[in-house]
């Protein structure tokens, strides 16, 4: 399905229309199901109400129609009226409600004629008072500082005065997170995930577009960083529009591509407009083909399908509607060059792109049909399944990655694209917190310690379409090891498979996956992971190498291949020669590996 401006407008209405039946009597709450997030129902129902505004506000600003605006205006009036039974409650420090104020602020800034002007004087006063109070609370030291800034943009547009000094300080703090090369941290953390494009840059570009006249120096810096980031971020997308699934908040789905529309909103031609348009439209078309809505048309929790296991503790039923951030360019007129440009195919990019700021190397495989991200730096210790979402060795646009579904056995652990160790062969520990990480010229290096008396040093080497993993293990105890390749959809019968000394291989219509031991000390097996663990396929099998090792120093190494299609001949692909890999290790170390 081709996507252009009119198609995108229809898609916004298609996504938001089914929500109407779930609005509360006062229209301030959207009740989409059981709230299992850490915040109360009032905040969750505000979240579901507010997040559609990320798409509806731009739709209205660009002249698009939406027949249910009166319902959202009633909701704004009821939710901000302290005397109404559906009052959302005052925003407090570090409150989920603060997150949702940003969408309301943007809607006021872009489309006051449908959001603000029709309200009565008392309703405007209540809404303004509620938002003004939100400007006074403490925010998490991260992209959250942008939420009061978005509120400020909306209040300015409708003529409500406030002290600008706190927001100026917040903007200074946000700029302090800049790392160079167009990259930010999402606060003082190790995370360099999608919160950089769909939060840090996204809000920054909105600010640059709406406040550039009065804050030109900052607006120029924000634009320059976004332009630089675009050159790196384009490597995260395959030629079919799929983005690398990586990190937390994947249930926001096509928010992954929101950065491309934000570039256009701020008139940042970081790449030719046809290229920018192609990135955005292919991404939306890719998502169009995924089963991400239920029978009533509501977005589900999960990534490639309805998968609540994937979600974080801050995901309520309305959380997925952050996806509507992708529709920001609907605010642009039809004459904008984003819309008048012909959509261009995915650009021809280098086979390996190393991005030291994020600690990743991106491999462009099979002429761009698949992107594999090697990762060695990032981690998250507080989000559900943080280790699986950040510290696996590889993440694929085609094979995705898996999260655990229990604590016993390899089938529950679903240890694709990682090395897990165990002292009893039942309970397993993967890498959780890498340290001393480096990324340079397709070589990633890190240290990690599953136990105080076991130290593991890992090298990842990009050799597209293969990648090689080398581990030096220094252990004061005996241990078991299990190292998985990619997880392959097992709903399609395999054409052939092989498991035995030094290898595990699977070839099916759902892809080919091979893991070859380069030390000859491990055995291969095909692990059937529990259902619902992989982010793209509900049922998978993981080619895996397993071993048992005594105390002492051990070198483990393997080569891993995942292809979307089988090679034309019947032979299993050969891994890259060791000589092309060992030269990258310190001193050309052979690690005792076979040639």
XYZ file of C-alpha atoms in Angstrom:
595
model
C 0.000 0.000 0.000
C 1.554 3.322 -0.973
C 1.588 5.940 1.741
C 1.380 9.643 1.164
C -0.147 12.551 3.030
C -3.753 11.504 2.469
C -3.001 7.875 3.274
C -1.383 8.894 6.552
C -4.380 11.010 7.496
C -6.693 8.076 6.879
C -4.454 5.863 8.977
C -4.676 8.266 11.936
C -8.465 8.146 11.749
C -8.361 4.373 11.354
C -6.244 4.006 14.497
C -8.153 6.477 16.654
C -11.722 5.707 15.564
C -11.999 2.437 17.528
C -11.074 4.296 20.726
C -14.335 6.248 20.774
C -16.362 3.295 22.032
C -14.132 3.085 25.109
C -14.413 6.696 26.278
C -15.917 7.211 29.713
C -19.181 9.147 30.153
C -17.290 12.364 30.892
C -14.898 11.562 27.985
C -11.776 12.141 30.113
C -10.889 8.477 30.517
C -10.139 5.866 27.885
C -10.623 2.436 29.412
C -8.977 -0.122 27.168
C -8.501 -3.004 29.588
C -6.848 -4.004 32.824
C -4.083 -1.660 33.913
C -1.030 -3.632 35.013
C 1.366 -0.679 34.993
C 2.906 0.727 38.164
C 0.835 3.926 38.017
C -2.849 4.197 39.022
C -5.859 3.822 36.756
C -6.448 7.584 36.599
C -3.015 8.070 35.029
C -3.394 5.061 32.728
C -6.754 6.273 31.462
C -5.328 9.763 30.918
C -2.479 8.183 28.979
C -4.893 6.388 26.661
C -6.897 9.613 26.212
C -3.910 11.880 25.546
C -1.641 9.794 23.320
C -3.950 9.859 20.285
C -3.356 13.627 20.268
C 0.151 12.972 18.933
C -1.567 12.136 15.643
C -4.798 14.101 15.907
C -3.088 17.436 16.628
C -0.931 17.343 13.473
C -3.893 16.026 11.480
C -5.956 19.086 12.450
C -3.055 21.485 11.946
C -2.670 20.295 8.367
C -6.362 20.694 7.607
C -7.347 17.067 8.089
C -10.769 16.192 9.438
C -11.705 14.174 12.528
C -15.355 13.837 13.422
C -14.828 13.209 17.136
C -13.030 16.382 18.262
C -15.942 17.350 20.492
C -15.403 14.164 22.526
C -11.759 15.024 23.165
C -12.659 18.587 24.104
C -15.222 17.237 26.578
C -12.518 15.008 27.973
C -10.082 17.879 28.416
C -12.774 19.846 30.241
C -13.763 16.968 32.528
C -10.245 15.708 33.218
C -8.946 19.092 34.348
C -11.972 20.050 36.456
C -11.200 19.325 40.152
C -14.911 19.075 40.820
C -15.593 16.460 38.161
C -15.673 12.771 39.016
C -13.291 12.062 36.122
C -10.665 14.602 37.212
C -7.263 13.216 36.357
C -5.719 14.479 39.570
C -2.967 17.040 39.915
C 0.383 16.250 38.331
C 2.950 15.415 41.014
C 6.722 14.907 41.039
C 7.944 12.097 38.740
C 4.333 11.394 37.751
C 3.114 9.550 34.666
C 0.605 12.351 34.214
C 3.511 14.658 33.379
C 4.395 12.420 30.429
C 0.930 12.830 28.983
C 0.869 16.620 29.320
C 3.291 16.797 26.374
C 0.709 15.541 23.874
C -1.823 18.067 25.163
C 0.769 20.829 24.911
C 1.546 19.919 21.302
C -2.153 19.811 20.386
C -2.625 23.307 21.843
C 0.428 24.559 19.959
C -0.585 23.085 16.606
C -4.380 23.213 16.570
C -5.804 25.670 19.134
C -8.809 26.295 16.900
C -10.127 22.775 17.545
C -8.636 22.106 20.993
C -8.784 25.430 22.871
C -10.986 27.963 21.150
C -14.304 26.041 21.465
C -13.874 25.607 25.261
C -15.790 27.898 27.601
C -13.926 30.436 29.715
C -14.148 28.275 32.821
C -12.957 25.204 30.906
C -9.970 27.102 29.548
C -9.137 28.325 33.039
C -9.207 24.779 34.438
C -7.089 23.377 31.620
C -4.586 26.228 31.934
C -4.378 25.851 35.720
C -3.805 22.098 35.451
C -1.027 22.571 32.889
C 0.543 25.475 34.783
C 0.806 23.304 37.868
C 2.534 20.625 35.757
C 5.297 23.153 35.033
C 6.202 23.225 38.740
C 6.868 19.524 39.408
C 10.066 17.500 39.305
C 10.776 15.386 36.231
C 12.932 12.295 35.839
C 16.410 13.429 34.794
C 16.006 12.329 31.186
C 13.926 13.188 28.143
C 11.183 13.941 30.700
C 12.543 17.494 30.949
C 11.010 18.052 27.523
C 7.446 17.477 28.767
C 7.117 20.867 30.518
C 8.778 22.420 27.462
C 6.025 20.965 25.247
C 3.417 22.290 27.680
C 5.055 25.707 27.511
C 4.802 25.738 23.715
C 1.081 25.064 23.966
C 0.436 27.667 26.640
C 2.346 30.283 24.658
C 0.247 29.578 21.580
C -3.039 30.154 23.430
C -1.787 33.218 25.297
C -1.418 31.826 28.823
C 1.516 33.428 30.607
C 4.045 31.570 32.792
C 7.563 31.979 34.086
C 9.891 30.803 31.273
C 12.981 30.450 33.468
C 12.375 26.844 34.660
C 11.878 25.630 31.103
C 15.033 27.442 30.002
C 16.918 25.568 32.724
C 15.362 22.300 31.582
C 16.529 22.944 28.029
C 20.057 23.605 29.275
C 19.991 20.301 31.165
C 18.753 18.476 28.078
C 21.552 19.912 25.967
C 24.061 18.715 28.546
C 23.143 15.161 27.505
C 24.666 15.710 24.024
C 27.497 13.256 23.320
C 28.756 14.509 19.968
C 28.126 13.174 16.509
C 24.447 14.018 16.853
C 23.959 11.574 19.721
C 22.429 12.164 23.124
C 22.122 10.089 26.232
C 18.617 9.747 27.621
C 19.886 11.369 30.771
C 23.038 10.210 32.582
C 22.575 6.548 31.586
C 24.167 4.004 29.262
C 21.060 3.834 27.062
C 21.330 4.892 23.414
C 18.074 3.412 22.203
C 14.972 4.688 20.402
C 14.478 7.319 23.085
C 17.196 9.258 21.292
C 15.300 9.589 17.959
C 11.674 9.469 19.161
C 12.173 11.558 22.298
C 15.361 13.608 22.554
C 15.537 14.592 18.875
C 11.788 14.507 18.304
C 10.960 17.055 20.992
C 14.050 19.067 20.163
C 12.959 19.413 16.556
C 9.452 20.453 17.605
C 10.990 23.100 19.844
C 13.296 24.279 17.057
C 10.332 24.643 14.689
C 7.962 26.383 17.121
C 10.379 28.445 19.224
C 13.197 29.085 16.778
C 12.294 32.747 16.310
C 12.852 33.606 19.973
C 15.609 31.065 20.706
C 17.531 30.884 17.413
C 20.874 29.734 18.788
C 19.422 26.713 20.544
C 17.160 25.911 17.608
C 20.166 25.842 15.294
C 22.078 23.515 17.619
C 19.105 21.159 17.850
C 18.767 21.090 14.082
C 22.479 20.495 13.541
C 22.530 17.574 15.973
C 19.478 16.030 14.327
C 21.063 16.348 10.881
C 24.190 14.574 12.104
C 22.169 11.868 13.857
C 20.198 11.121 10.700
C 23.379 9.920 8.992
C 23.784 7.247 11.680
C 20.127 6.449 12.256
C 19.470 5.482 8.640
C 21.612 2.385 9.251
C 19.031 1.085 11.751
C 16.484 0.349 8.986
C 16.357 -2.496 6.476
C 15.357 -1.906 2.878
C 11.776 -3.023 3.592
C 11.366 -0.397 6.340
C 11.853 -2.700 9.330
C 13.786 -1.125 12.190
C 16.138 -3.078 14.432
C 14.111 -4.189 17.473
C 16.269 -3.156 20.393
C 15.839 -1.679 23.853
C 12.769 -0.891 25.898
C 9.402 0.599 24.910
C 9.139 -1.442 21.731
C 5.381 -1.462 22.192
C 5.467 2.108 20.826
C 6.112 0.424 17.479
C 6.130 2.914 14.582
C 7.289 5.696 16.864
C 10.630 4.187 15.788
C 10.261 6.105 12.538
C 8.891 9.335 14.043
C 12.291 11.012 13.769
C 12.013 11.155 9.967
C 8.793 13.137 10.093
C 10.201 15.414 12.799
C 13.094 16.318 10.495
C 10.577 17.548 7.951
C 8.537 19.392 10.593
C 11.641 21.408 11.479
C 12.746 21.742 7.827
C 15.995 19.845 8.393
C 17.016 18.350 5.059
C 19.587 15.985 6.567
C 19.094 13.664 3.588
C 17.301 14.335 0.297
C 13.580 14.729 0.932
C 12.784 11.700 -1.199
C 15.095 9.617 0.974
C 13.544 10.921 4.198
C 10.088 10.231 2.805
C 11.128 6.728 1.854
C 12.398 5.929 5.343
C 9.122 7.040 6.907
C 6.746 5.480 4.404
C 8.498 2.106 4.169
C 8.496 1.925 7.948
C 4.751 2.556 8.138
C 4.090 0.015 5.382
C 6.170 -2.595 7.235
C 4.072 -2.099 10.358
C 0.892 -2.226 8.296
C 1.672 -5.861 7.597
C 2.031 -6.884 11.249
C -0.815 -8.300 13.415
C -0.562 -5.544 16.019
C -4.281 -4.742 16.477
C -7.034 -6.772 18.079
C -10.391 -7.660 16.540
C -11.799 -4.289 17.618
C -8.980 -2.401 15.899
C -7.134 -1.427 19.096
C -3.341 -1.470 19.250
C -2.148 -4.315 21.456
C 0.724 -4.535 23.891
C 3.751 -6.142 22.281
C 5.932 -5.632 19.237
C 5.309 -7.824 16.186
C 2.116 -9.263 17.666
C 0.076 -9.231 20.886
C 2.831 -10.086 23.398
C 2.290 -8.665 26.918
C 5.366 -10.575 28.126
C 7.542 -8.050 26.285
C 6.229 -4.961 28.022
C 7.733 -2.863 30.780
C 6.232 -2.105 34.161
C 5.225 1.341 32.875
C 3.096 0.023 29.990
C -0.683 0.272 30.395
C -3.245 -0.616 27.682
C -3.046 2.866 26.141
C 0.740 2.995 26.008
C 1.068 1.775 22.389
C -0.599 4.942 21.119
C 2.725 6.765 21.427
C 3.112 5.221 17.972
C 1.090 8.147 16.649
C 4.138 10.368 17.037
C 4.994 9.147 13.535
C 2.253 11.395 12.112
C 3.789 14.761 13.038
C 4.449 15.716 9.360
C 0.691 15.802 8.757
C 0.944 19.313 10.236
C 2.931 20.351 7.159
C 1.120 21.742 4.115
C 0.725 19.625 1.015
C 3.279 21.895 -0.707
C 6.080 20.940 1.685
C 8.955 19.237 -0.144
C 8.504 16.103 1.982
C 5.138 15.601 0.309
C 6.020 16.804 -3.180
C 9.197 14.711 -3.412
C 9.081 11.300 -5.047
C 9.687 8.543 -2.529
C 13.163 7.103 -3.010
C 14.302 3.556 -2.352
C 16.483 2.722 0.605
C 19.943 4.219 0.084
C 22.982 2.112 -0.719
C 24.874 2.103 2.591
C 28.164 0.496 3.724
C 28.011 -3.120 4.846
C 29.250 -2.209 8.345
C 28.593 1.009 10.240
C 30.197 1.283 13.680
C 28.614 3.844 16.016
C 30.852 4.279 19.077
C 28.450 6.639 20.866
C 25.918 3.805 21.053
C 28.475 0.996 21.320
C 27.037 -0.818 18.309
C 28.008 -1.997 14.847
C 25.276 -2.346 12.241
C 25.680 -4.954 9.519
C 23.726 -4.499 6.300
C 23.127 -8.012 5.010
C 21.597 -9.490 1.863
C 21.647 -6.178 -0.015
C 19.930 -4.453 2.867
C 17.056 -6.901 3.281
C 18.259 -7.520 6.848
C 20.107 -5.350 9.346
C 21.907 -6.982 12.273
C 23.024 -4.805 15.152
C 25.950 -6.021 17.245
C 25.861 -4.483 20.724
C 28.394 -4.427 23.573
C 27.914 -1.275 25.629
C 24.336 -0.601 26.621
C 22.441 -2.074 29.541
C 19.376 -1.526 31.677
C 18.982 -2.944 35.165
C 15.537 -1.647 36.090
C 13.198 -2.337 33.160
C 11.537 -5.723 32.790
C 13.774 -8.010 30.711
C 16.442 -5.288 30.563
C 19.250 -7.760 29.856
C 17.430 -9.278 26.886
C 16.557 -5.876 25.455
C 20.051 -4.345 25.671
C 22.886 -6.803 26.316
C 22.405 -9.580 23.817
C 25.174 -9.663 21.233
C 22.977 -9.312 18.140
C 19.559 -7.891 17.203
C 18.048 -8.525 13.782
C 15.328 -6.787 11.767
C 14.317 -10.233 10.475
C 14.813 -12.565 13.452
C 14.194 -10.033 16.232
C 15.275 -11.150 19.687
C 13.703 -13.025 22.599
C 12.838 -12.322 26.226
C 12.795 -14.984 28.955
C 9.606 -16.697 30.084
C 10.926 -18.356 33.223
C 14.063 -19.084 35.204
C 14.645 -22.787 34.565
C 16.118 -24.293 31.443
C 17.178 -23.035 28.047
C 13.650 -23.212 26.685
C 12.421 -20.747 29.327
C 15.483 -18.529 29.063
C 15.224 -18.206 25.258
C 18.914 -17.302 25.022
C 19.179 -16.316 21.388
C 22.164 -14.144 20.412
C 23.858 -14.381 23.786
C 26.121 -16.526 25.941
C 24.522 -17.840 29.122
C 26.351 -19.681 31.892
C 25.117 -21.913 34.687
C 26.562 -23.662 37.723
C 23.866 -26.350 37.814
C 22.765 -26.725 34.186
C 19.280 -25.510 35.118
C 19.491 -21.838 36.095
C 21.280 -19.627 33.586
C 22.874 -16.179 33.613
C 23.490 -14.117 30.469
C 25.418 -10.882 30.245
C 23.568 -8.187 32.219
C 26.009 -5.302 32.717
C 28.917 -4.952 30.272
C 31.806 -2.692 31.306
C 34.923 -1.175 29.759
C 33.215 -1.379 26.382
C 34.655 -0.170 23.080
C 33.394 -0.145 19.498
C 35.752 0.525 16.587
C 35.823 -0.514 12.931
C 33.424 -3.421 13.261
C 35.035 -4.768 16.444
C 33.216 -4.552 19.779
C 34.836 -5.420 23.080
C 33.521 -5.653 26.647
C 33.879 -7.366 30.022
C 31.164 -8.890 32.199
C 30.936 -11.014 35.325
C 28.050 -13.447 35.859
C 29.464 -14.283 39.319
C 32.173 -12.625 41.418
C 34.580 -15.494 40.653
C 33.922 -15.665 36.903
C 35.151 -12.942 34.527
C 34.278 -12.997 30.817
C 35.889 -10.863 28.133
C 33.940 -10.749 24.855
C 34.835 -9.613 21.342
C 32.231 -9.303 18.596
C 33.503 -9.097 15.029
C 31.318 -7.971 12.118
C 31.858 -10.038 8.980
C 28.527 -9.625 7.168
C 26.465 -11.620 6.758
C 28.321 -13.524 9.500
C 29.456 -12.247 12.850
C 32.044 -13.865 15.078
C 32.008 -13.989 18.878
C 35.076 -14.692 20.977
C 35.023 -15.080 24.758
C 37.895 -15.445 27.207
C 36.500 -16.940 30.410
C 38.479 -16.929 33.646
C 36.588 -19.049 36.152
C 37.316 -20.203 39.672
C 34.472 -22.703 39.429
C 33.196 -25.235 36.945
C 30.319 -24.078 34.754
C 28.032 -24.938 31.871
C 27.720 -22.701 28.802
C 24.993 -22.192 26.205
C 25.380 -19.793 23.295
C 22.459 -19.168 20.971
C 22.247 -17.955 17.392
C 19.068 -16.291 16.117
C 15.560 -17.520 16.934
C 13.817 -18.922 13.839
C 10.064 -19.144 13.383
C 9.179 -22.795 13.830
C 5.629 -22.599 12.467
C 7.034 -23.378 9.026
C 8.504 -26.915 8.760
C 12.280 -26.868 8.224
C 13.736 -28.036 4.944
C 16.766 -29.431 6.752
C 18.485 -29.210 10.121
C 21.640 -30.474 11.758
C 22.861 -30.596 15.346
C 26.016 -32.256 16.539
C 29.636 -31.692 17.585
C 30.555 -28.080 16.888
C 27.444 -26.923 15.083
C 23.683 -26.317 15.083
C 21.955 -25.467 11.800
C 18.428 -24.842 10.631
C 17.116 -24.078 7.156
C 13.437 -23.276 6.724
C 11.124 -21.019 4.697
C 11.345 -18.688 7.721
C 15.095 -18.244 7.329
C 18.422 -19.974 7.575
C 20.423 -19.890 10.811
C 23.815 -21.431 11.543
C 26.104 -21.360 14.559
C 29.546 -22.942 14.148
C 31.909 -23.584 17.044
C 35.437 -22.372 16.264
C 37.088 -24.121 19.206
C 35.633 -27.573 18.793
C 34.738 -27.934 22.486
C 30.956 -27.481 22.335
C 28.050 -29.481 20.970
C 25.151 -28.148 18.946
C 21.463 -28.526 19.684
C 18.183 -26.976 18.582
C 16.380 -25.386 21.527
C 12.608 -24.977 21.247
C 11.947 -21.782 23.188
C 8.704 -21.365 25.065
C 5.972 -19.659 23.016
C 5.615 -15.905 23.188
C 9.279 -15.209 23.886
C 10.433 -13.801 20.525
C 9.337 -10.285 19.537
C 8.495 -11.201 15.916
C 7.489 -14.880 15.883
C 5.308 -16.497 18.573
C 7.049 -19.892 18.341
C 10.761 -20.293 17.633
C 13.706 -22.658 17.657
C 17.209 -21.446 18.561
C 20.350 -23.173 17.197
C 22.605 -23.329 20.263
C 26.076 -24.489 21.283
C 26.402 -26.071 24.749
C 29.406 -27.106 26.807
C 30.672 -28.075 30.243
C 33.894 -26.510 31.528
C 36.091 -26.864 34.579
C 37.763 -24.089 36.558
C 40.482 -22.153 34.750
C 40.842 -20.103 31.579
C 38.803 -21.021 28.528
C 38.526 -19.582 25.037
C 35.127 -19.969 23.396
C 34.418 -18.757 19.896
C 31.744 -19.191 17.289
C 30.556 -17.821 13.960
C 26.870 -17.012 13.531
C 24.846 -16.553 10.357
C 21.221 -15.659 9.840
C 19.723 -15.221 6.364
C 16.210 -14.337 5.277
C 16.521 -16.812 2.407
C 18.515 -19.983 1.855
C 21.509 -19.885 -0.500
C 20.834 -21.460 -3.902
C 23.078 -24.499 -3.400
C 22.476 -27.329 -0.947
C 25.702 -26.846 0.975
C 25.695 -25.251 4.395
C 27.467 -21.870 4.225
C 31.077 -21.808 5.360
C 32.006 -19.417 8.206
C 34.641 -16.727 7.630
C 38.247 -17.867 7.889
C 39.815 -17.395 11.271
C 42.652 -15.378 9.813
C 40.250 -12.591 8.897
C 39.095 -12.396 12.505
C 42.137 -13.064 14.693
C 44.001 -10.097 13.201
C 41.545 -7.804 14.977
C 42.157 -9.257 18.431
C 44.961 -7.920 20.638
C 48.247 -9.123 19.203
C 46.449 -11.199 16.598
C 45.678 -13.740 19.334
C 44.778 -17.141 17.885
C 42.967 -18.169 21.096
C 43.830 -21.774 20.325
C 41.205 -21.773 17.586
C 41.199 -24.010 14.591
C 41.698 -22.485 11.167
